[in-house]
Each structure stands twice: as structure tokens, then as C-alpha cells.
Amino acid sequence: AKPAIIGKHIADIFGKEYFENNLQQESSNCLSGKKVQYQKWFHFPAYEAQFMDVQYTPFFNEHKKVDGFIVNARDITEAKQSEDTILFEKHKAQNYLNIAGVMMISLDADGLVQMINPKGCEIIGYSENEVVGKNWFDHFVPKQQAPRIKELINSVHTNGVQQVKRSENLIVTKSGEERLIAWTNVSTYNEVGEISSTLSSGEDITEKKKTETLLKINEHKYRTLFEYAPEGILIANTEGFYIDANTTICTLLGYTLHELVGLNATSIVAPMENEHINPALATINSNKQYEREWLFKRKDNSTFSAEVTATTLPDGTILAIVKDITERKKLEASLLNETNRLQAIIDNIPVMITLYDPAIKVLYLNKEDYKDIKSKEIHLDGKKSNATIKKLDITPDKTFISAY
């Protein structure tokens, strides 16, 4: 109670040890005429720890001697805890800025750099001291792009970040190299709700853009080769359903690409070929080269013959090259007919006709010659032999005959 405290020494109230460790020095300083103020945690006996703002003020008598001192103590525990939370979050945010894998900068309304993180310094090649306080547009943006970027940032400060949340632009490094940065922008506000600055994170996408450009060039190049290849090309998944096709095969089959995609082999080969589809897929999917002649069926149900060479691609899809051999088949049939016709004519000529190669081996003889040779004896090395020709094969695919 208040009356029980009056007149007691502070050591009697808080304990001698507590007094000596926490209050004695400040009391002595104040009694010597000094004003003392500090903030610290106090751990009072039987009380929870409190963070106090303490002020010792000496008061003087008419002789200007210290007659005592006044202690003002305020419990600011909640304020301290709030401050510690803010400092913790600030420290955490600073750590994030320090280790972030993208550059981060903060610009005020005039475009002056308020903050840049280590990654940003690494990308542009400047130290933090060389960047902070400089006008970003005058020093770190290509001159030809500076007006547009300034207008962009002004729009952020005027209309809010929603207008330009994401953007891409070049920056200039200390060495003079230009790097392409993809930015994500966030507005920050002051105590009255006005936009005070922009915080931007930027990813260096220079190499990524170069790679994308090369990929697009290569994709266009190979797509052109794909589309204008003289042979038909089909791309199918492992189940045999088509996912892409070039112009040549679409023309051969009479389908548009849109119609062809999603079909499988049963839709484009003659019914007699269906039994060969699954064995073919099994062979191809086992990473073996596949070649076979197939009879294809067009959209209008007409047919044509084609040689198919198929293999698997690195992504597991199936590539099939289809070569139309209709004209070749017609030419082969025509040549066979012509050969048979000429052989029939020669065989019926009543004159002996024999064809020899440079080694004087018989390649061909007509029926009249064959009858004459068969009726005679054969001489070997100038000597008479009883051996006779037992068999003469004059079919068109034979290149010589043997005599025994």
C-alpha cells in the first residue's frame, strides 16, 4: 500500500540485490546533478518482465544543491514488442533482398534510386554507393528507351501499379553492355495513402531471350523442312494416334491436318493391312527401325502403295516417312510387260541368237539357239566331252546360264 512505502529505502522495496544491480548507479548519477534517461527491460520480483522508459530528474534547493530526484517510469512493453516485430520483419526483408536471385530496386517519384540489392549491383556492375541517389533513367537505361521508361514510371505514380505491373526493358551495365530485364512492379504508399515509391524486382532474361529466339528460328526452319518435304511425314503417339502431319501426306490421303490428327492407322490403310498394325507398332516401340510396303486408303476410299520407314523420336513419339511408290509400281509393271513382249518376239525369231558377257559367258539365247546347242556335243578345253546342257534358265532375272 502507498502509506507503507512512504519513507522506505528503495532497497527495502525492491530488494538489496535488485537495487544494487539495476537502480543504484542511476540514482547516484542523478544525485550528482545529472539527468538520467534510458529504456531497458526490468524483471521485478513477482512480476512479468516489463520494458520501461525511465527518466531520473534531480531537483535543487535554493542553494542549487540536489535535494532529491524524481523518477518517471513508463511501461512501453507493447511499443517495444511492436518495434521489435517491425525490426524483425525489416531484418527479414533485408535478408531476403540480400539473398534474392533477382535484382530489386526502389525508385522515388523523381526516379532516384532509394535502394538496390546485391543481385542488382552484380547485374549492373556497380556498387550500392554508386547507384543509390542516382537517377535510374539517366544512368542505367539506354538513352533511346529512357523517355518511354520514365513515362511508364510516371504512370505508376499517377495511376497505380496495376497499369504496368509487368514490363521488360534494357538496362546498361557499367561495362556498357545492354541486358534485358523482366520487371515486376509494386507501389509503396506513405502515411496519407499516396504512392511514394515503386519497388521493382527484375530478372535478367537476356540469355533466355536469345535462346528463345534461336529456338523460334530453328522451329521455323525445321517446320518449313517438315511441311515442304517431298515425302509424307506422320507423327504419332505410342498408341499410333496421329498428332501431326505434313502437307504432303495430307495431300496423298485427301485429309486436312485437322481431320487427320486424332486418327490412327486403321483409318488410312486398306482393310487387308489392319492385321499388320499392332506388330508394326510393337517393333517400332521397341526402338527398332521399321520398313515395309503398305497399301494406303485415301479419304475417298481409293488406294495407293507406299514404302513406310518408321522410328521412335527422343520424346517417345513415332516418326513415319511415307513414300508414294504408285508411279514406280506402274513403271515396274510396264517394264515387265515390255520385257516379256520382247522375249516372246526374240524367242520366235527363226534365227539363233546368243548374248555373251565380256568373259564370253552366255547370258541369253533364244529358243532356236537352245535347240541347236542341245542337239550337239560340248567340247571343253578342245577335247570332246559327252556332257550336255542339262538346264538353261532364261528367265529375265537371271544374268548367266551354266553348262555341264
Tab-separated table of C-alpha atoms in Angstrom:
chain	number	residue	atom	x	y	z
A	1	ALA	CA	0.000	0.000	0.000
A	2	LYS	CA	1.072	3.582	-0.655
A	3	PRO	CA	1.398	4.621	3.088
A	4	ALA	CA	3.541	1.532	3.739
A	5	ILE	CA	6.041	2.566	1.026
A	6	ILE	CA	6.470	6.189	2.110
A	7	GLY	CA	9.707	6.677	3.987
A	8	LYS	CA	11.256	3.358	2.977
A	9	HIS	CA	14.547	2.982	1.145
A	10	ILE	CA	14.184	1.748	-2.393
A	11	ALA	CA	16.350	-1.239	-1.499
A	12	ASP	CA	13.740	-2.222	1.059
A	13	ILE	CA	11.046	-2.095	-1.594
A	14	PHE	CA	12.755	-3.963	-4.470
A	15	GLY	CA	15.373	-5.811	-2.540
A	16	LYS	CA	19.027	-5.006	-1.956
A	17	GLU	CA	20.364	-7.139	-4.809
A	18	TYR	CA	17.917	-5.713	-7.342
A	19	PHE	CA	18.694	-2.167	-6.131
A	20	GLU	CA	22.436	-2.646	-6.463
A	21	ASN	CA	22.191	-4.250	-9.936
A	22	ASN	CA	19.560	-2.008	-11.504
A	23	LEU	CA	18.962	1.273	-9.625
A	24	GLN	CA	21.939	2.294	-7.538
A	25	GLN	CA	24.133	3.660	-10.358
A	26	GLU	CA	21.360	5.749	-11.933
A	27	SER	CA	20.329	7.118	-8.500
A	28	SER	CA	23.908	8.111	-7.729
A	29	ASN	CA	24.279	9.857	-11.094
A	30	CYS	CA	21.072	11.783	-10.561
A	31	LEU	CA	22.063	12.825	-7.014
A	32	SER	CA	25.248	14.218	-8.504
A	33	GLY	CA	23.057	16.573	-10.521
A	34	LYS	CA	22.833	14.658	-13.774
A	35	LYS	CA	19.652	13.950	-15.650
A	36	VAL	CA	19.398	10.265	-16.495
A	37	GLN	CA	17.130	8.684	-19.113
A	38	TYR	CA	17.167	5.170	-20.512
A	39	GLN	CA	14.984	2.328	-21.710
A	40	LYS	CA	15.503	-1.258	-20.608
A	41	TRP	CA	13.853	-4.448	-19.559
A	42	PHE	CA	13.052	-4.747	-15.865
A	43	HIS	CA	12.489	-8.052	-14.178
A	44	PHE	CA	10.664	-7.112	-10.990
A	45	PRO	CA	10.230	-9.735	-8.295
A	46	ALA	CA	6.868	-11.474	-8.656
A	47	TYR	CA	6.089	-9.521	-11.862
A	48	GLU	CA	6.412	-10.269	-15.555
A	49	ALA	CA	9.267	-8.542	-17.340
A	50	GLN	CA	8.437	-5.019	-18.467
A	51	PHE	CA	10.197	-2.711	-20.864
A	52	MET	CA	10.319	0.697	-19.215
A	53	ASP	CA	11.140	4.196	-20.355
A	54	VAL	CA	12.786	5.691	-17.217
A	55	GLN	CA	13.825	9.268	-16.529
A	56	TYR	CA	15.689	10.454	-13.397
A	57	THR	CA	15.431	14.226	-12.879
A	58	PRO	CA	17.270	15.894	-9.951
A	59	PHE	CA	15.601	18.788	-8.129
A	60	PHE	CA	17.577	21.546	-6.474
A	61	ASN	CA	17.060	23.721	-3.394
A	62	GLU	CA	17.560	27.465	-3.232
A	63	HIS	CA	21.295	26.883	-2.807
A	64	LYS	CA	21.345	24.909	-6.066
A	65	LYS	CA	22.166	21.736	-4.260
A	66	VAL	CA	20.443	18.481	-5.081
A	67	ASP	CA	17.770	17.804	-2.538
A	68	GLY	CA	16.476	14.663	-4.254
A	69	PHE	CA	15.290	13.358	-7.612
A	70	ILE	CA	12.125	12.478	-9.384
A	71	VAL	CA	11.747	9.203	-11.276
A	72	ASN	CA	9.294	8.965	-14.143
A	73	ALA	CA	8.800	5.450	-15.408
A	74	ARG	CA	6.505	4.421	-18.277
A	75	ASP	CA	5.658	0.861	-19.232
A	76	ILE	CA	6.301	0.747	-23.006
A	77	THR	CA	6.356	-3.038	-23.297
A	78	GLU	CA	3.719	-3.126	-26.075
A	79	ALA	CA	5.504	-0.382	-28.010
A	80	LYS	CA	8.791	-2.263	-27.613
A	81	GLN	CA	7.252	-5.504	-28.772
A	82	SER	CA	5.746	-3.756	-31.794
A	83	GLU	CA	9.088	-2.134	-32.555
A	84	ASP	CA	10.877	-5.463	-32.227
A	85	THR	CA	8.350	-7.061	-34.584
A	86	ILE	CA	8.883	-4.281	-37.104
A	87	LEU	CA	12.660	-4.581	-36.794
A	88	PHE	CA	12.443	-8.339	-37.173
A	89	GLU	CA	10.338	-8.037	-40.302
A	90	LYS	CA	12.652	-5.354	-41.625
A	91	HIS	CA	15.659	-7.539	-40.930
A	92	LYS	CA	13.942	-10.495	-42.586
A	93	ALA	CA	13.064	-8.347	-45.602
A	94	GLN	CA	16.644	-7.103	-45.795
A	95	ASN	CA	17.927	-10.657	-45.681
A	96	TYR	CA	15.556	-11.541	-48.486
A	97	LEU	CA	16.798	-8.609	-50.532
A	98	ASN	CA	20.379	-9.677	-49.881
A	99	ILE	CA	19.918	-13.274	-50.985
A	100	ALA	CA	17.235	-12.783	-53.641
A	101	GLY	CA	18.193	-14.262	-57.004
A	102	VAL	CA	16.706	-11.281	-58.849
A	103	MET	CA	17.643	-7.624	-58.784
A	104	MET	CA	15.450	-5.348	-56.699
A	105	ILE	CA	15.372	-1.554	-56.795
A	106	SER	CA	13.215	1.145	-55.241
A	107	LEU	CA	12.669	4.451	-57.068
A	108	ASP	CA	11.088	7.602	-55.716
A	109	ALA	CA	8.726	9.815	-57.718
A	110	ASP	CA	11.693	11.542	-59.415
A	111	GLY	CA	13.302	8.294	-60.480
A	112	LEU	CA	16.075	8.443	-57.873
A	113	VAL	CA	17.297	5.105	-56.603
A	114	GLN	CA	16.422	4.637	-52.944
A	115	MET	CA	17.572	1.024	-52.640
A	116	ILE	CA	19.255	-1.693	-54.700
A	117	ASN	CA	20.062	-5.211	-53.530
A	118	PRO	CA	23.344	-7.151	-54.024
A	119	LYS	CA	21.996	-9.077	-57.029
A	120	GLY	CA	21.096	-5.790	-58.695
A	121	CYS	CA	24.621	-4.493	-58.085
A	122	GLU	CA	26.005	-7.736	-59.524
A	123	ILE	CA	23.962	-7.433	-62.715
A	124	ILE	CA	24.760	-3.775	-63.450
A	125	GLY	CA	28.353	-3.964	-62.215
A	126	TYR	CA	28.153	-1.025	-59.791
A	127	SER	CA	28.466	-0.907	-56.001
A	128	GLU	CA	25.477	0.136	-53.905
A	129	ASN	CA	27.069	3.520	-53.146
A	130	GLU	CA	27.496	4.180	-56.871
A	131	VAL	CA	23.803	3.573	-57.528
A	132	VAL	CA	21.780	4.888	-54.577
A	133	GLY	CA	20.804	8.528	-55.072
A	134	LYS	CA	21.383	8.422	-58.850
A	135	ASN	CA	18.618	8.956	-61.395
A	136	TRP	CA	17.852	5.494	-62.729
A	137	PHE	CA	16.778	6.677	-66.180
A	138	ASP	CA	19.747	8.972	-66.755
A	139	HIS	CA	22.421	6.486	-65.728
A	140	PHE	CA	21.181	2.918	-66.159
A	141	VAL	CA	18.693	2.913	-69.065
A	142	PRO	CA	19.615	3.221	-72.779
A	143	LYS	CA	19.061	6.818	-73.924
A	144	GLN	CA	16.646	5.798	-76.666
A	145	GLN	CA	14.455	3.964	-74.143
A	146	ALA	CA	14.705	6.419	-71.237
A	147	PRO	CA	11.705	8.625	-72.207
A	148	ARG	CA	9.406	5.611	-72.540
A	149	ILE	CA	10.508	4.118	-69.210
A	150	LYS	CA	10.150	7.487	-67.464
A	151	GLU	CA	6.610	7.762	-68.786
A	152	LEU	CA	5.957	4.235	-67.551
A	153	ILE	CA	7.116	5.010	-64.009
A	154	ASN	CA	5.214	8.306	-64.002
A	155	SER	CA	2.126	6.314	-64.895
A	156	VAL	CA	2.771	4.088	-61.871
A	157	HIS	CA	2.943	7.092	-59.554
A	158	THR	CA	-0.143	8.632	-61.127
A	159	ASN	CA	-2.416	5.660	-61.752
A	160	GLY	CA	-1.049	2.912	-59.559
A	161	VAL	CA	0.976	-0.157	-60.373
A	162	GLN	CA	-1.938	-2.063	-61.947
A	163	GLN	CA	-1.266	-0.238	-65.222
A	164	VAL	CA	2.304	-1.556	-65.552
A	165	LYS	CA	2.599	-4.483	-63.160
A	166	ARG	CA	4.904	-6.322	-65.554
A	167	SER	CA	7.259	-4.893	-68.147
A	168	GLU	CA	10.504	-5.596	-69.996
A	169	ASN	CA	13.261	-3.167	-70.902
A	170	LEU	CA	17.003	-2.921	-71.421
A	171	ILE	CA	19.436	-1.608	-68.835
A	172	VAL	CA	23.040	-0.505	-69.334
A	173	THR	CA	25.767	-2.048	-67.171
A	174	LYS	CA	28.965	-0.372	-66.017
A	175	SER	CA	30.834	-2.025	-68.899
A	176	GLY	CA	28.351	-0.574	-71.397
A	177	GLU	CA	26.668	-3.916	-72.094
A	178	GLU	CA	22.898	-3.934	-72.511
A	179	ARG	CA	20.907	-6.551	-70.584
A	180	LEU	CA	17.198	-7.322	-70.963
A	181	ILE	CA	15.307	-7.299	-67.649
A	182	ALA	CA	11.768	-8.557	-66.954
A	183	TRP	CA	10.289	-6.368	-64.205
A	184	THR	CA	7.521	-6.922	-61.690
A	185	ASN	CA	6.474	-3.610	-60.091
A	186	VAL	CA	4.795	-2.845	-56.764
A	187	SER	CA	3.717	0.568	-55.461
A	188	THR	CA	4.548	1.666	-51.901
A	189	TYR	CA	2.448	4.254	-50.054
A	190	ASN	CA	3.101	6.944	-47.449
A	191	GLU	CA	1.120	7.579	-44.254
A	192	VAL	CA	-1.592	9.533	-46.112
A	193	GLY	CA	-2.132	6.810	-48.718
A	194	GLU	CA	-0.230	8.443	-51.576
A	195	ILE	CA	2.154	6.491	-53.787
A	196	SER	CA	5.614	7.407	-52.593
A	197	SER	CA	7.842	4.996	-54.498
A	198	THR	CA	7.965	1.869	-56.624
A	199	LEU	CA	9.611	-1.393	-55.668
A	200	SER	CA	10.630	-3.442	-58.678
A	201	SER	CA	12.081	-6.929	-58.932
A	202	GLY	CA	13.904	-7.670	-62.163
A	203	GLU	CA	15.013	-10.944	-63.697
A	204	ASP	CA	17.836	-10.882	-66.228
A	205	ILE	CA	16.319	-12.684	-69.228
A	206	THR	CA	18.992	-11.749	-71.782
A	207	GLU	CA	20.239	-15.300	-72.351
A	208	LYS	CA	16.739	-16.714	-72.069
A	209	LYS	CA	15.533	-14.383	-74.846
A	210	LYS	CA	18.493	-15.296	-77.040
A	211	THR	CA	17.699	-18.981	-76.545
A	212	GLU	CA	14.005	-18.407	-77.267
A	213	THR	CA	14.895	-16.505	-80.439
A	214	LEU	CA	17.188	-19.309	-81.627
A	215	LEU	CA	14.524	-21.889	-80.814
A	216	LYS	CA	11.937	-19.944	-82.805
A	217	ILE	CA	14.327	-19.653	-85.754
A	218	ASN	CA	15.119	-23.371	-85.615
A	219	GLU	CA	11.475	-24.264	-85.117
A	220	HIS	CA	10.519	-22.200	-88.167
A	221	LYS	CA	13.367	-23.719	-90.186
A	222	TYR	CA	12.528	-27.307	-89.296
A	223	ARG	CA	8.808	-26.689	-89.647
A	224	THR	CA	9.476	-25.435	-93.171
A	225	LEU	CA	11.522	-28.550	-93.950
A	226	PHE	CA	8.766	-30.669	-92.405
A	227	GLU	CA	5.992	-29.038	-94.413
A	228	TYR	CA	7.804	-28.982	-97.760
A	229	ALA	CA	9.406	-32.437	-97.576
A	230	PRO	CA	8.666	-34.401	-100.776
A	231	GLU	CA	7.744	-37.491	-98.734
A	232	GLY	CA	4.774	-37.710	-96.433
A	233	ILE	CA	5.560	-37.406	-92.719
A	234	LEU	CA	3.338	-38.611	-89.882
A	235	ILE	CA	3.938	-38.117	-86.154
A	236	ALA	CA	2.035	-40.491	-83.860
A	237	ASN	CA	1.933	-41.231	-80.152
A	238	THR	CA	2.909	-44.663	-78.842
A	239	GLU	CA	-0.658	-45.936	-79.339
A	240	GLY	CA	-0.499	-44.992	-83.017
A	241	PHE	CA	-2.813	-41.964	-82.975
A	242	TYR	CA	-1.588	-39.141	-85.197
A	243	ILE	CA	-0.630	-35.856	-83.541
A	244	ASP	CA	0.957	-34.100	-86.523
A	245	ALA	CA	1.409	-34.494	-90.271
A	246	ASN	CA	2.923	-32.543	-93.126
A	247	THR	CA	1.252	-31.170	-96.233
A	248	THR	CA	2.491	-33.983	-98.494
A	249	ILE	CA	0.822	-36.811	-96.542
A	250	CYS	CA	-2.382	-34.774	-96.148
A	251	THR	CA	-2.474	-34.341	-99.926
A	252	LEU	CA	-1.752	-38.032	-100.518
A	253	LEU	CA	-4.548	-39.119	-98.188
A	254	GLY	CA	-7.039	-36.394	-99.071
A	255	TYR	CA	-7.437	-35.201	-95.454
A	256	THR	CA	-6.849	-31.806	-93.907
A	257	LEU	CA	-4.431	-31.694	-90.983
A	258	HIS	CA	-7.361	-31.052	-88.640
A	259	GLU	CA	-9.133	-34.167	-89.961
A	260	LEU	CA	-6.022	-36.344	-89.816
A	261	VAL	CA	-4.954	-35.506	-86.264
A	262	GLY	CA	-6.585	-37.975	-83.870
A	263	LEU	CA	-6.973	-40.767	-86.460
A	264	ASN	CA	-4.904	-43.933	-86.350
A	265	ALA	CA	-3.589	-46.368	-88.954
A	266	THR	CA	-6.894	-48.243	-89.300
A	267	SER	CA	-8.371	-45.103	-90.880
A	268	ILE	CA	-5.725	-44.682	-93.586
A	269	VAL	CA	-4.691	-48.190	-94.651
A	270	ALA	CA	-6.592	-50.785	-96.657
A	271	PRO	CA	-8.592	-53.268	-94.526
A	272	MET	CA	-6.251	-56.108	-95.543
A	273	GLU	CA	-3.411	-54.266	-93.743
A	274	ASN	CA	-5.125	-53.993	-90.342
A	275	GLU	CA	-3.631	-57.233	-89.032
A	276	HIS	CA	-0.136	-55.787	-89.520
A	277	ILE	CA	-0.685	-52.611	-87.467
A	278	ASN	CA	-0.102	-53.918	-83.937
A	279	PRO	CA	3.020	-55.944	-84.846
A	280	ALA	CA	4.395	-52.858	-86.579
A	281	LEU	CA	3.758	-50.670	-83.507
A	282	ALA	CA	5.395	-53.261	-81.266
A	283	THR	CA	8.503	-53.307	-83.460
A	284	ILE	CA	8.720	-49.503	-83.625
A	285	ASN	CA	8.120	-49.011	-79.885
A	286	SER	CA	10.937	-51.442	-79.151
A	287	ASN	CA	13.256	-48.832	-80.725
A	288	LYS	CA	13.864	-50.893	-83.833
A	289	GLN	CA	13.992	-49.457	-87.350
A	290	TYR	CA	10.909	-50.456	-89.313
A	291	GLU	CA	10.458	-50.669	-93.081
A	292	ARG	CA	7.600	-52.166	-95.055
A	293	GLU	CA	5.442	-51.580	-98.099
A	294	TRP	CA	1.819	-50.708	-97.199
A	295	LEU	CA	-1.374	-50.287	-99.163
A	296	PHE	CA	-2.943	-46.998	-98.067
A	297	LYS	CA	-6.580	-45.955	-98.299
A	298	ARG	CA	-7.484	-42.347	-99.107
A	299	LYS	CA	-10.433	-40.443	-97.707
A	300	ASP	CA	-12.347	-41.236	-100.927
A	301	ASN	CA	-11.505	-44.992	-100.420
A	302	SER	CA	-9.109	-45.128	-103.391
A	303	THR	CA	-5.786	-46.839	-102.637
A	304	PHE	CA	-2.106	-46.362	-103.340
A	305	SER	CA	1.080	-48.205	-102.440
A	306	ALA	CA	3.790	-46.600	-100.311
A	307	GLU	CA	7.017	-47.530	-98.621
A	308	VAL	CA	6.984	-46.720	-94.894
A	309	THR	CA	10.092	-46.149	-92.778
A	310	ALA	CA	9.371	-45.583	-89.100
A	311	THR	CA	11.316	-44.970	-85.904
A	312	THR	CA	10.831	-43.534	-82.411
A	313	LEU	CA	11.837	-39.966	-81.544
A	314	PRO	CA	13.617	-38.969	-78.295
A	315	ASP	CA	10.299	-37.971	-76.680
A	316	GLY	CA	8.806	-41.412	-77.389
A	317	THR	CA	6.587	-40.368	-80.297
A	318	ILE	CA	6.712	-42.210	-83.618
A	319	LEU	CA	8.025	-40.691	-86.844
A	320	ALA	CA	6.871	-42.335	-90.083
A	321	ILE	CA	8.143	-41.395	-93.549
A	322	VAL	CA	5.673	-42.361	-96.285
A	323	LYS	CA	6.947	-42.541	-99.873
A	324	ASP	CA	4.321	-42.942	-102.587
A	325	ILE	CA	5.519	-45.656	-104.988
A	326	THR	CA	2.469	-45.706	-107.275
A	327	GLU	CA	4.417	-44.415	-110.303
A	328	ARG	CA	7.296	-46.785	-109.583
A	329	LYS	CA	4.869	-49.703	-109.434
A	330	LYS	CA	3.356	-48.662	-112.752
A	331	LEU	CA	6.828	-48.351	-114.299
A	332	GLU	CA	7.895	-51.764	-112.986
A	333	ALA	CA	4.760	-53.377	-114.407
A	334	SER	CA	5.310	-51.603	-117.706
A	335	LEU	CA	8.946	-52.741	-117.896
A	336	LEU	CA	7.964	-56.313	-117.050
A	337	ASN	CA	5.338	-56.323	-119.761
A	338	GLU	CA	7.794	-54.852	-122.254
A	339	THR	CA	10.460	-57.431	-121.292
A	340	ASN	CA	8.015	-60.305	-121.698
A	341	ARG	CA	6.870	-58.936	-125.051
A	342	LEU	CA	10.439	-58.557	-126.369
A	343	GLN	CA	11.406	-62.037	-125.119
A	344	ALA	CA	8.387	-63.548	-126.873
A	345	ILE	CA	9.400	-61.817	-130.097
A	346	ILE	CA	13.047	-62.916	-129.853
A	347	ASP	CA	12.140	-66.498	-128.952
A	348	ASN	CA	10.042	-66.796	-132.059
A	349	ILE	CA	12.659	-65.458	-134.486
A	350	PRO	CA	13.828	-68.471	-136.637
A	351	VAL	CA	17.461	-67.422	-136.203
A	352	MET	CA	19.864	-68.473	-133.442
A	353	ILE	CA	20.509	-65.526	-131.066
A	354	THR	CA	23.020	-65.709	-128.198
A	355	LEU	CA	24.130	-62.961	-125.728
A	356	TYR	CA	27.610	-63.120	-124.166
A	357	ASP	CA	29.301	-61.062	-121.438
A	358	PRO	CA	32.910	-59.749	-121.739
A	359	ALA	CA	34.212	-63.058	-120.282
A	360	ILE	CA	32.439	-64.814	-123.149
A	361	LYS	CA	29.924	-66.413	-120.834
A	362	VAL	CA	26.461	-66.980	-122.222
A	363	LEU	CA	23.931	-64.553	-120.802
A	364	TYR	CA	20.981	-65.355	-123.048
A	365	LEU	CA	19.973	-67.452	-126.012
A	366	ASN	CA	16.704	-67.780	-127.787
A	367	LYS	CA	14.760	-70.969	-128.339
A	368	GLU	CA	16.214	-71.594	-131.783
A	369	ASP	CA	19.793	-71.385	-130.448
A	370	TYR	CA	18.914	-73.570	-127.482
A	371	LYS	CA	17.546	-76.307	-129.711
A	372	ASP	CA	20.704	-76.267	-131.796
A	373	ILE	CA	23.088	-76.397	-128.799
A	374	LYS	CA	21.111	-79.107	-127.059
A	375	SER	CA	21.381	-81.378	-130.092
A	376	LYS	CA	25.207	-81.078	-130.190
A	377	GLU	CA	28.018	-82.317	-128.013
A	378	ILE	CA	30.015	-79.777	-125.941
A	379	HIS	CA	33.832	-79.579	-126.143
A	380	LEU	CA	35.824	-78.495	-123.067
A	381	ASP	CA	39.487	-77.383	-123.452
A	382	GLY	CA	39.468	-78.570	-127.063
A	383	LYS	CA	38.558	-82.105	-126.103
A	384	LYS	CA	35.367	-83.884	-126.931
A	385	SER	CA	33.053	-84.327	-123.973
A	386	ASN	CA	29.876	-86.266	-123.567
A	387	ALA	CA	28.469	-83.585	-121.214
A	388	THR	CA	25.399	-81.833	-122.481
A	389	ILE	CA	23.458	-78.821	-121.266
A	390	LYS	CA	21.143	-80.137	-118.637
A	391	LYS	CA	19.313	-76.921	-117.846
A	392	LEU	CA	19.079	-73.493	-119.388
A	393	ASP	CA	17.308	-70.793	-117.335
A	394	ILE	CA	16.483	-67.772	-119.469
A	395	THR	CA	14.089	-66.012	-117.121
A	396	PRO	CA	14.644	-62.195	-117.089
A	397	ASP	CA	16.098	-62.082	-113.565
A	398	LYS	CA	18.975	-64.476	-114.410
A	399	THR	CA	22.232	-62.966	-115.624
A	400	PHE	CA	24.005	-66.117	-116.814
A	401	ILE	CA	23.446	-69.801	-117.546
A	402	SER	CA	25.612	-72.743	-116.573
A	403	ALA	CA	26.647	-75.596	-118.869
A	404	TYR	CA	27.620	-79.047	-117.617
